Coordinates of C-alpha atoms in Angstrom, one line a residue:
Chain A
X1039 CA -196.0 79.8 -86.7
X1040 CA -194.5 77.3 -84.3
X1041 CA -191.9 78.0 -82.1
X1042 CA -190.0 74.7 -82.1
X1043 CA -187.9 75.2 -85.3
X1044 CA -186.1 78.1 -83.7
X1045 CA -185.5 76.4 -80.3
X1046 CA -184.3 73.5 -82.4
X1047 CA -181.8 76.5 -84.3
X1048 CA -180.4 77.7 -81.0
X1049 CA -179.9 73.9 -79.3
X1050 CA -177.9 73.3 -82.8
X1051 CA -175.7 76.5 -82.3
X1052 CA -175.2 75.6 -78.5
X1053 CA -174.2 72.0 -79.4
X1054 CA -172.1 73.2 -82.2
X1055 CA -170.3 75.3 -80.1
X1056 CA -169.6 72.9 -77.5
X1057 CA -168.7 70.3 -80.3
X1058 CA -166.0 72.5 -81.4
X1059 CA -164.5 72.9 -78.1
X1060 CA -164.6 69.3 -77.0
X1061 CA -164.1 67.5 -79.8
X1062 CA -160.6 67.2 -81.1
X1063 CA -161.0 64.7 -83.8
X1064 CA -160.7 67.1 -86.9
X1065 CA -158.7 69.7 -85.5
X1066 CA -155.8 66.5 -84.2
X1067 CA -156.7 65.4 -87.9
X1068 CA -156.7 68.5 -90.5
X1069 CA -154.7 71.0 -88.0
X1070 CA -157.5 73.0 -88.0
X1071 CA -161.2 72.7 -86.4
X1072 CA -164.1 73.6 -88.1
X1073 CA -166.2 76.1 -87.3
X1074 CA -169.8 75.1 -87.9
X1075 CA -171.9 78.6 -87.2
X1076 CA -171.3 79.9 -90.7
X1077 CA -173.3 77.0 -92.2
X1078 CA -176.0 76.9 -89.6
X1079 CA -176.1 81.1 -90.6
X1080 CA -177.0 79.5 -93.9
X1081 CA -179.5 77.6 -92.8
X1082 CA -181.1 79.8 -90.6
X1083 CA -181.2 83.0 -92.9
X1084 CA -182.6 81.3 -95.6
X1085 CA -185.3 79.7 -93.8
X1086 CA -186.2 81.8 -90.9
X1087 CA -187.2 85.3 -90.8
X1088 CA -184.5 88.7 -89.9
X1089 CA -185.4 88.2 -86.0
X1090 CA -184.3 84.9 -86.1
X1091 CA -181.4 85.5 -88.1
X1092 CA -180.2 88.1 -85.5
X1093 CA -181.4 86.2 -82.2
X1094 CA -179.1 83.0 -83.6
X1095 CA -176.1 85.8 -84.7
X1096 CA -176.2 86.8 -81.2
X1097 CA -176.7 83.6 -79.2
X1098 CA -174.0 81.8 -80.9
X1099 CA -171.1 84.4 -81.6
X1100 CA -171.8 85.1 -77.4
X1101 CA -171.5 81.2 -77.1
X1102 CA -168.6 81.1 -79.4
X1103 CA -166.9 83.9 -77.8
X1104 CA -167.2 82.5 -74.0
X1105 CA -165.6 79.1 -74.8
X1106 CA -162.7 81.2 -76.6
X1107 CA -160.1 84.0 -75.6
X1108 CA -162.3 85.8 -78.4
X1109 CA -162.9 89.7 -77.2
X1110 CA -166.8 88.9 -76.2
X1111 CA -169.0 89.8 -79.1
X1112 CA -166.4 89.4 -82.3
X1113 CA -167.9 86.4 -83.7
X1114 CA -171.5 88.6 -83.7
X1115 CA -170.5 90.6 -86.6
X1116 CA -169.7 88.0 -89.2
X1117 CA -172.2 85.9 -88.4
X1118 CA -174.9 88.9 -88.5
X1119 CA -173.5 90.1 -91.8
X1120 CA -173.7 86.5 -93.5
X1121 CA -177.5 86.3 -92.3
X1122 CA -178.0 89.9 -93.4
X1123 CA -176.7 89.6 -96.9
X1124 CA -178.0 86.2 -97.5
X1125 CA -181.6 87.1 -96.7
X1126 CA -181.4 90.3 -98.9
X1127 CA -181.3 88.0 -101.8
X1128 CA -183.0 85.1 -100.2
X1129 CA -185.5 85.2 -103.4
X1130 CA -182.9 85.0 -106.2
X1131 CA -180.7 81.9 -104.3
X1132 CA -181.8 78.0 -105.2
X1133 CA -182.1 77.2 -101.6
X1134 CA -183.5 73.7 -102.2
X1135 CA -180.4 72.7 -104.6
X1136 CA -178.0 70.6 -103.0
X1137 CA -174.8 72.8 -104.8
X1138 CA -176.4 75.8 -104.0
X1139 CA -176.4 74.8 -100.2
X1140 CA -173.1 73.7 -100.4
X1141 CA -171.7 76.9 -102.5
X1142 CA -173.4 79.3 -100.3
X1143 CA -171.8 77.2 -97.1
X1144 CA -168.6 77.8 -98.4
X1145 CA -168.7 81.1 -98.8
X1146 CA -169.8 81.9 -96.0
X1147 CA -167.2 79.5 -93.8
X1148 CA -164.5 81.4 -96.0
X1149 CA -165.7 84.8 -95.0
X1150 CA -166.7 84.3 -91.5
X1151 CA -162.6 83.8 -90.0
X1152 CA -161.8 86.6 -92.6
X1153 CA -164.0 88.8 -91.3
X1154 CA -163.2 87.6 -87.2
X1155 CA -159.2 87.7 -88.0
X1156 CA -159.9 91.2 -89.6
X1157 CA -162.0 92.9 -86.6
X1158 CA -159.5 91.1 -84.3
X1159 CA -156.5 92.7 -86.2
X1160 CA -158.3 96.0 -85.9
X1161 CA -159.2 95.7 -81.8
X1162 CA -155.1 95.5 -81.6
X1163 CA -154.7 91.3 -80.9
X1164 CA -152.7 89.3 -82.1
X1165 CA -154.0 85.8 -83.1
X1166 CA -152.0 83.0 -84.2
X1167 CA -151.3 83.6 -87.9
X1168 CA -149.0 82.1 -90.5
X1169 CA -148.9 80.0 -93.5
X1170 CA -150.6 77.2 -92.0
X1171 CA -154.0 79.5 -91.8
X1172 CA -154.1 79.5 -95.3
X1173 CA -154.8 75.4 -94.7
X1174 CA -156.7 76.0 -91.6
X1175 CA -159.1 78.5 -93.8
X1176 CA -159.7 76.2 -96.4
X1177 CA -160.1 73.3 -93.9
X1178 CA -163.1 75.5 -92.4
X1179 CA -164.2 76.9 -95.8
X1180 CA -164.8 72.9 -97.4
X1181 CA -166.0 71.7 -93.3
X1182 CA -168.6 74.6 -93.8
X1183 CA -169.6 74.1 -97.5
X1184 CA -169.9 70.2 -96.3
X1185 CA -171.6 70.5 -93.6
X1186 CA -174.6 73.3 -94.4
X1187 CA -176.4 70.3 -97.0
X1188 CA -176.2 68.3 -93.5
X1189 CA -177.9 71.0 -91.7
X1190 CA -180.9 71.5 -94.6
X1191 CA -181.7 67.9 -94.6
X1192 CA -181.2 67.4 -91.0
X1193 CA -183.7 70.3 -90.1
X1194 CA -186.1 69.3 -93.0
X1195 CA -186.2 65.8 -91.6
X1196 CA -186.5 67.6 -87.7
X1197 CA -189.3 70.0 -89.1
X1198 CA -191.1 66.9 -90.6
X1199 CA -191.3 64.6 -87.4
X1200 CA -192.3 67.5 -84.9
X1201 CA -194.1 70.3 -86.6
X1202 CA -197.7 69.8 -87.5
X1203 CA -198.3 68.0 -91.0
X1204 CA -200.9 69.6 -93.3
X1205 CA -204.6 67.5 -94.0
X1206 CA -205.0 66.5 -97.1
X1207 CA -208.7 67.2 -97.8
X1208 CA -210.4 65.5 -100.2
X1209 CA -213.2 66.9 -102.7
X1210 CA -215.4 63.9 -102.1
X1211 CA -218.6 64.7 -100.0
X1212 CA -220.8 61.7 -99.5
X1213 CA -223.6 64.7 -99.2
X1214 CA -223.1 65.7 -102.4
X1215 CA -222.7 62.8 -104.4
X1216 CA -224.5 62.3 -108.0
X1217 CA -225.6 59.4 -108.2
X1218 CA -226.5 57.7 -111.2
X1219 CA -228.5 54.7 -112.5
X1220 CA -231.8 53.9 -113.5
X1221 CA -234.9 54.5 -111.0
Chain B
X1101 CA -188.3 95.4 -101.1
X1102 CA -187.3 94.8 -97.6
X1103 CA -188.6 97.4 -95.1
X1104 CA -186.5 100.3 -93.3
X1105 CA -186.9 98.1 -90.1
X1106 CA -185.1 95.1 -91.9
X1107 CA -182.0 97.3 -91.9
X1108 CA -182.5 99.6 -88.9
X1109 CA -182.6 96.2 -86.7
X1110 CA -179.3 94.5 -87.6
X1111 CA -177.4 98.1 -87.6
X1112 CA -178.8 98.3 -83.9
X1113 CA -177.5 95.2 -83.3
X1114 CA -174.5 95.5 -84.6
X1115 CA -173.7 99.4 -82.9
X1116 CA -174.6 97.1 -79.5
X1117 CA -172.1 94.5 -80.2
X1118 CA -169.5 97.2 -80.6
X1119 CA -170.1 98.7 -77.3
X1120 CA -169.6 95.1 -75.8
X1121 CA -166.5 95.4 -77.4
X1122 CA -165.3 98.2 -75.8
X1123 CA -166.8 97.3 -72.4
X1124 CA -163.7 97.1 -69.7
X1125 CA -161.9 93.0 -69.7
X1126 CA -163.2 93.2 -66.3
X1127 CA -166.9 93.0 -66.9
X1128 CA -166.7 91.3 -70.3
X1129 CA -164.8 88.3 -68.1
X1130 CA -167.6 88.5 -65.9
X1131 CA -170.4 88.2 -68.5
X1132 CA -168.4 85.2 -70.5
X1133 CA -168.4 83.3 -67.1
X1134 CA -172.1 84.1 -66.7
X1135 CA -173.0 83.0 -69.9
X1136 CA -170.5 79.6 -69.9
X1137 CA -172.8 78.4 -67.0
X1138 CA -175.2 77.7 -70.1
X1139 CA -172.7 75.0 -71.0
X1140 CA -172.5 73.4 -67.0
X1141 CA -175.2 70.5 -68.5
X1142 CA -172.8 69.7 -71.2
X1143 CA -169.6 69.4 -69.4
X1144 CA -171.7 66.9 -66.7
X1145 CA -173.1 64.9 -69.5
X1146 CA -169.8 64.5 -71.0
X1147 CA -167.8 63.8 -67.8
X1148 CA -170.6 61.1 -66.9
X1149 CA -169.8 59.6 -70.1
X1150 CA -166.2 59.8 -70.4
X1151 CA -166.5 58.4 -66.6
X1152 CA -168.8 55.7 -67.9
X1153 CA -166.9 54.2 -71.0
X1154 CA -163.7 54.4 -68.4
X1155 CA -165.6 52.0 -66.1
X1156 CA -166.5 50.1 -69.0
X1157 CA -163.1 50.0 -70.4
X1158 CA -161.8 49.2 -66.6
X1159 CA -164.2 46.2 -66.7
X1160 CA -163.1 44.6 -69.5
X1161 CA -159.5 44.3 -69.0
X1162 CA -158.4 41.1 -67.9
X1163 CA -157.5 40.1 -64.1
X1164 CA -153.9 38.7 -65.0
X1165 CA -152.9 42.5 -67.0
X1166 CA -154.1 43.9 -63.9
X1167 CA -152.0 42.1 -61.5
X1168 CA -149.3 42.6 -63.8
X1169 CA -149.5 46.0 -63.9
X1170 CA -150.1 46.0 -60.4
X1171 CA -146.9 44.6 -59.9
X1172 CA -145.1 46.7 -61.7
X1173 CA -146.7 49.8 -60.2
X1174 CA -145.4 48.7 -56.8
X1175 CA -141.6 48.2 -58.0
X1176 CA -141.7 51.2 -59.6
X1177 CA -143.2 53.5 -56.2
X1178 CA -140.3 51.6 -54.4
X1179 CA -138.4 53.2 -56.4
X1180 CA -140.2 55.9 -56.2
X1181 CA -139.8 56.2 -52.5
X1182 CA -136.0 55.5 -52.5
X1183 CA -135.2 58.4 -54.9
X1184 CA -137.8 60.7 -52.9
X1185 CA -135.5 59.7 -49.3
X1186 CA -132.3 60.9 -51.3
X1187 CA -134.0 63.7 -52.5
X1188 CA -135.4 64.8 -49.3
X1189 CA -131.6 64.5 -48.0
X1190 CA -130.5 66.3 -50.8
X1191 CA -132.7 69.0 -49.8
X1192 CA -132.3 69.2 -46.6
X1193 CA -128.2 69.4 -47.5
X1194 CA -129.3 72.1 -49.9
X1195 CA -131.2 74.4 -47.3
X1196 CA -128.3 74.3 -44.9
X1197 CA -125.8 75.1 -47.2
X1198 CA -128.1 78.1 -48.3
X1199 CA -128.1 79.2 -44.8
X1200 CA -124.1 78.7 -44.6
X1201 CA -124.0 80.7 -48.4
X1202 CA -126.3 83.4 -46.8
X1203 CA -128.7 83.0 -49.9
X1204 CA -132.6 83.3 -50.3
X1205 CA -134.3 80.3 -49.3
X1206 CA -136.4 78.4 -52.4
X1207 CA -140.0 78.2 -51.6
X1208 CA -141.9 74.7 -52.1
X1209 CA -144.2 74.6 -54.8
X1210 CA -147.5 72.6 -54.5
X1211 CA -149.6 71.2 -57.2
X1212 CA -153.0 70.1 -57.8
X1213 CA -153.9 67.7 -60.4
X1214 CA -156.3 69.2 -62.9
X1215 CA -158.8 68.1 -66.5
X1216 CA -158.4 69.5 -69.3
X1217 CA -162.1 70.0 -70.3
X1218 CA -162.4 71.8 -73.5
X1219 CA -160.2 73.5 -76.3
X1220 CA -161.0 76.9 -77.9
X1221 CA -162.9 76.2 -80.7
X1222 CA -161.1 79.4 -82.8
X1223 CA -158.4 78.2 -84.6
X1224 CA -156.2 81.4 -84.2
X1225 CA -155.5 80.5 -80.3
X1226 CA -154.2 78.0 -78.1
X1227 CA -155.7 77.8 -74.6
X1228 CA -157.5 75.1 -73.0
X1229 CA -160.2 74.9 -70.3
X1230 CA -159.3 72.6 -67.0
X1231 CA -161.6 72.0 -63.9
X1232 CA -159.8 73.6 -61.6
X1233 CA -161.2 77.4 -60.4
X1234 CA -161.2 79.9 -57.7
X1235 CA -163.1 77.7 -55.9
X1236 CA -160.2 75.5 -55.8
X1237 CA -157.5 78.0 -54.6
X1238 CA -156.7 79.1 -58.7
X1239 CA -155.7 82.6 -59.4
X1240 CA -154.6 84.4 -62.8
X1241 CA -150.9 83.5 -63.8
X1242 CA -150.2 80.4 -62.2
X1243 CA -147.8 78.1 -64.2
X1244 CA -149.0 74.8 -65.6
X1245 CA -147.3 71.4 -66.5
X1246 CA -147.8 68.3 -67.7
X1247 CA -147.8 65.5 -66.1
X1248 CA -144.7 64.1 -66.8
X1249 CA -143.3 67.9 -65.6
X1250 CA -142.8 69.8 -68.5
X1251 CA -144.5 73.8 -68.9
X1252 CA -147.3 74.1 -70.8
X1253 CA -148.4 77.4 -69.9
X1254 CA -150.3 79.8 -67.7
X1255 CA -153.8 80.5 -66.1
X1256 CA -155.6 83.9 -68.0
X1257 CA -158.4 83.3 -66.2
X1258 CA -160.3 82.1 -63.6
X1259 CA -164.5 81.3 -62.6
X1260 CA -165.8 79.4 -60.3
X1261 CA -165.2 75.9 -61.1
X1262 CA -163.2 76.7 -64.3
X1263 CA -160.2 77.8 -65.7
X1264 CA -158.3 79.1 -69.0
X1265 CA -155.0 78.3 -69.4
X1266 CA -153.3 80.1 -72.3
X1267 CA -150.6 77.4 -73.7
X1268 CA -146.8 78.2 -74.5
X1269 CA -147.5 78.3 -78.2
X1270 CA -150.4 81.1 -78.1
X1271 CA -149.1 85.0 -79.3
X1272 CA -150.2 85.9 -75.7
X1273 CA -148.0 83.3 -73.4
X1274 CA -144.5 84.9 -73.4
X1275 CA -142.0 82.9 -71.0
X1276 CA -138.6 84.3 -70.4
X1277 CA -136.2 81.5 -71.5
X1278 CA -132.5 79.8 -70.5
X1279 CA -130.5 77.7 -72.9
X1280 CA -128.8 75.0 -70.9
X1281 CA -125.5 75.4 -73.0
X1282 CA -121.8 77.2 -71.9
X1283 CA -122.9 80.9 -72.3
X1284 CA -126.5 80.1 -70.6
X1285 CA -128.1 82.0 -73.4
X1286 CA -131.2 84.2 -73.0
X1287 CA -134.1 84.7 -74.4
X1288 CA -137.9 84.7 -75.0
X1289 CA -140.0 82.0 -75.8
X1290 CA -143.4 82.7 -78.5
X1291 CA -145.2 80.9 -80.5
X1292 CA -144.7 79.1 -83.8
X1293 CA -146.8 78.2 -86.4
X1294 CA -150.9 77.9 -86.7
X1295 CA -150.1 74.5 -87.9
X1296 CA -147.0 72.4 -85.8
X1297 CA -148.3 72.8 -82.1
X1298 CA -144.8 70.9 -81.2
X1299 CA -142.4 73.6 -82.4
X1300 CA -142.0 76.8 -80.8
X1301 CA -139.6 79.8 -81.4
X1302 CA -137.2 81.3 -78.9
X1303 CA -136.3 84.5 -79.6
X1304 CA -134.4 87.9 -78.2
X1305 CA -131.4 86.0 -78.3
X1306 CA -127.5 87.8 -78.7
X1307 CA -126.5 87.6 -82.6
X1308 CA -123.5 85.7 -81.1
X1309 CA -125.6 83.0 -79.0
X1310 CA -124.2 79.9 -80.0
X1311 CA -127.1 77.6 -79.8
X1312 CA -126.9 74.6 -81.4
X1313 CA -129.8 71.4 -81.9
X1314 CA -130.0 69.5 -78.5
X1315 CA -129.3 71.7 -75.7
X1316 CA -132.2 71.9 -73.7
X1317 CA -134.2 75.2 -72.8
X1318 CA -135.7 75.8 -69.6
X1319 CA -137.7 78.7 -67.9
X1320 CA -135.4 81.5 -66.7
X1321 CA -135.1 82.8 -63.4
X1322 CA -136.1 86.6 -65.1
X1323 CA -139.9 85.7 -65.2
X1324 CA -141.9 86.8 -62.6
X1325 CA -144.5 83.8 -63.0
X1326 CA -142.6 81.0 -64.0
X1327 CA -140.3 79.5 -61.3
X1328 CA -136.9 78.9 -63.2
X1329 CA -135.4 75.3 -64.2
X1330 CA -139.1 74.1 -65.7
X1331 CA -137.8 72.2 -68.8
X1332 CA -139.3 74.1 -72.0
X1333 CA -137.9 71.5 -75.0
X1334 CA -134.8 71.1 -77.0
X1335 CA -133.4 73.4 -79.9
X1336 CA -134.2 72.2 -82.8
X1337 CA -132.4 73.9 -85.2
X1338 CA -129.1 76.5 -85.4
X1339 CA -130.2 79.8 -84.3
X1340 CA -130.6 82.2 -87.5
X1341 CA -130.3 85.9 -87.3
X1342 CA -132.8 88.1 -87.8
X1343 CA -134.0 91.5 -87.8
X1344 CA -130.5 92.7 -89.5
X1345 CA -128.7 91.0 -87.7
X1346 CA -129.1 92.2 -84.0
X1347 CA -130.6 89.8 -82.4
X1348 CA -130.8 85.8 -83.3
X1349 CA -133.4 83.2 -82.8
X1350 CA -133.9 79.4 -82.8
X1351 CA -136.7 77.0 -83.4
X1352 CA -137.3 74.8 -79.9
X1353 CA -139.3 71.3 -80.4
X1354 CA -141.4 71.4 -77.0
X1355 CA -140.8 68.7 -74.6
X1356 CA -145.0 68.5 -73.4
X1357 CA -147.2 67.4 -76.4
X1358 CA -149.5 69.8 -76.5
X1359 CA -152.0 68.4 -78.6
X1360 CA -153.3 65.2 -76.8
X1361 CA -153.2 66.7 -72.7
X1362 CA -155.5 65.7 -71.1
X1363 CA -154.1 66.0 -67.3
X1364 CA -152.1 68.8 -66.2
X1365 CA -150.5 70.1 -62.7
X1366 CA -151.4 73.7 -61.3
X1367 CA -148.5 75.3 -59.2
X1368 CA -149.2 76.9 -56.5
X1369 CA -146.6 79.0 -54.7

């Protein structure tokens, strides 16, 4: 097992987070900014393996939660919950279909806010909520569902240019060839 | 069948993150600036290029816009520098008359230009991040404008070389507010909707405030961090009653555009 693919994960989920904070395009565009993680969850949990799934629930809800007036740790939970469930069925979900991808990145972007708005409700804050949410949710929900196809070809086309490539071996041995004719 | 490790794991984990979330503010502030030092690399990178595509930008203009604008810059700090002498006369007019009155006398304000770096990526609240921290004389509430002089909001918190300012339209930047009309109306100013970042509400207002679409709001001398007189916006509509009846509030269009700062002032006392 190679290493690379997970340090390639966590850059994403760095990047991702800094993306969100820095650029304004969407959010200036939509009224909302959309919150990548829940796709890259996706990704992760149906690909990787349960330590992976946690190390990349932890690393980015921590990031997410330092560039935000988040309570440190909220966006942990969700994340950690989306890897955990996904990965419990990972056997029965067509991970290589394109709609599947995209079905199981909407899902999750819906229920990641859900869940952060909830616990946040529940730790006594008050977030900025209203009508508009309902547009900022599905705004996230469709940016998430779009955007975790993105992250499976972009990984498979990452995996395939830096991890090792199988040999193709062929049966042909020159030792062991029959040869025929007439001697 | 996964093993009894699959779920012990993410159970531990998750009992973990619940302690960080009742750790004190103090130390979870502390561990959030250790951990945004991860992201120093990124803000460089993208200051060098937002630096670099200014320079290029810079570069391409044309001499005769420069001189142009050049020109007009110059008229305009003349102007500049006669209103400045009448309002250092003013002033000093003011002071002695304060003196003669017997009242308080009004401390200066300074103010230090700062960046706004970097939103919060949640979408349920409104604070930015500007390059201004404790290295630079920054402490927790100090007011910010913009930078044509209009409040924007107030520090949370503060790192090294960082800060977070929590903007007037977030559920935790309450401002104590004045309507500029007859009755000099009072109230509080909090946020408005996840959507319109221009409209804000003003609330705790008498049911018999007559506040009508126009009149301009401006911080009230009742706030301990705000000074008073900072313009706020306009009302934008008649105020409504609400809750039964006893008090009344009204929507206020905010005079800073909240969306696209990118400069802002820091006051310091």
């Amino acid at each position: 097992m190679t290493i690379l693919p997970n340090i390639l994960i966590l850059l994403t989920a760095l990047l991702v987070v800094f993306f969100q904070g820095a650029f304004n395009g969407i959010r200036d565009l939509l009224g909302a900014q959309v919150d990548l993680l829940p796709a890259l969850m996706v990704y992760t949990a149906l690909t990787s393996g349960p330590v992976m799934m946690m190390v990349l629930s932890v690393f980015a809800g921590f990031m997410f939660d330092t560039l935000s007036v988040n309570p440190l740790g909220i966006s942990v939970l969700p994340l950690l919950l989306i890897g955990f469930l996904l990965q419990l069925r990972r056997d029965l979900l067509l991970r290589d279909q394109i709609y599947a991808q995209f079905a199981l990145g909407l899902i999750a972007s819906a229920l990641a806010p859900l869940m952060t708005v909830l616990i946040l409700l529940t730790l006594g804050q008050s977030p900025l909520l209203g009508w508009g949410s309902l547009w900022q949710w599905i705004v996230m929900s469709g940016g998430g569902g779009i955007a975790t196809p993105l992250f499976f070809f972009l990984f498979d086309r990452l995996n395939h240019a830096l991890g090792y490539q199988p040999i193709v071996e062929s049966s042909f041995r020159a030792d062991r060839e029959i040869r025929r004719g007439r001697n | 069948m996964f093993k009894r490790s699959y779920y012990i794991a993410p159970t531990l984990v998750a009992l973990l993150i619940l302690l960080v979330l009742n750790l004190p503010n103090s130390t979870t502030v502390r561990i959030k600036t250790s951990l945004g030092s991860v992201f120093l690399p990124l803000f460089g990178i993208t200051g060098v290029t937002q630096q670099a595509s200014a320079r290029v930008g810079d570069n391409l203009l044309p001499k005769s816009e420069l001189i142009a604008e050049n020109n007009s810059l110059r008229r305009q700090n003349q102007q500049l520098r006669l209103q400045l002498a009448q309002a250092a006369t003013s002033s000093k007019e003011n002071e002695r008359l304060r003196q003669l009155v017997g009242w308080q006398k009004q401390s200066r304000w300074n103010v230090k230009l700062a960046r706004v770096i970097l939103r919060d990526p949640a979408n349920w609240w409104r604070t930015v991040q500007i390059d201004l921290g404790s290295r630079n004389g920054l402490s927790n509430n100090i007011p910010v404008l913009s930078t044509e002089g209009f409040l924007i909001g107030r520090v949370s918190s503060v790192s090294l070389t960082k800060s977070q300012v929590v903007l007037i339209d977030d559920p935790n930047c309450k401002v104590p507010a004045i309507v500029e009309n007859e009755a000099r109306n009072q109230g509080l100013i909090t946020s408005g909707g996840p959507l319109d970042e221009s409209f804000v509400n003003l609330t705790y207002l008498l049911s018999s405030a007559n506040v009508k679409p126009g009149q301009r709001v401006v911080t009230s001398e009742l706030s301990a961090i705000f000074p008073k007189g900072i313009l706020i916006g306009q009302i934008a509509d008649n105020a409504r009653l609400v809750e039964s009846g006893l008090i009344s509030e009204a929507e206020v269009k905010l005079a800073a555009n909240l969306s696209s700062i990118e400069e802002v002032w820091v006051l310091f006392p």
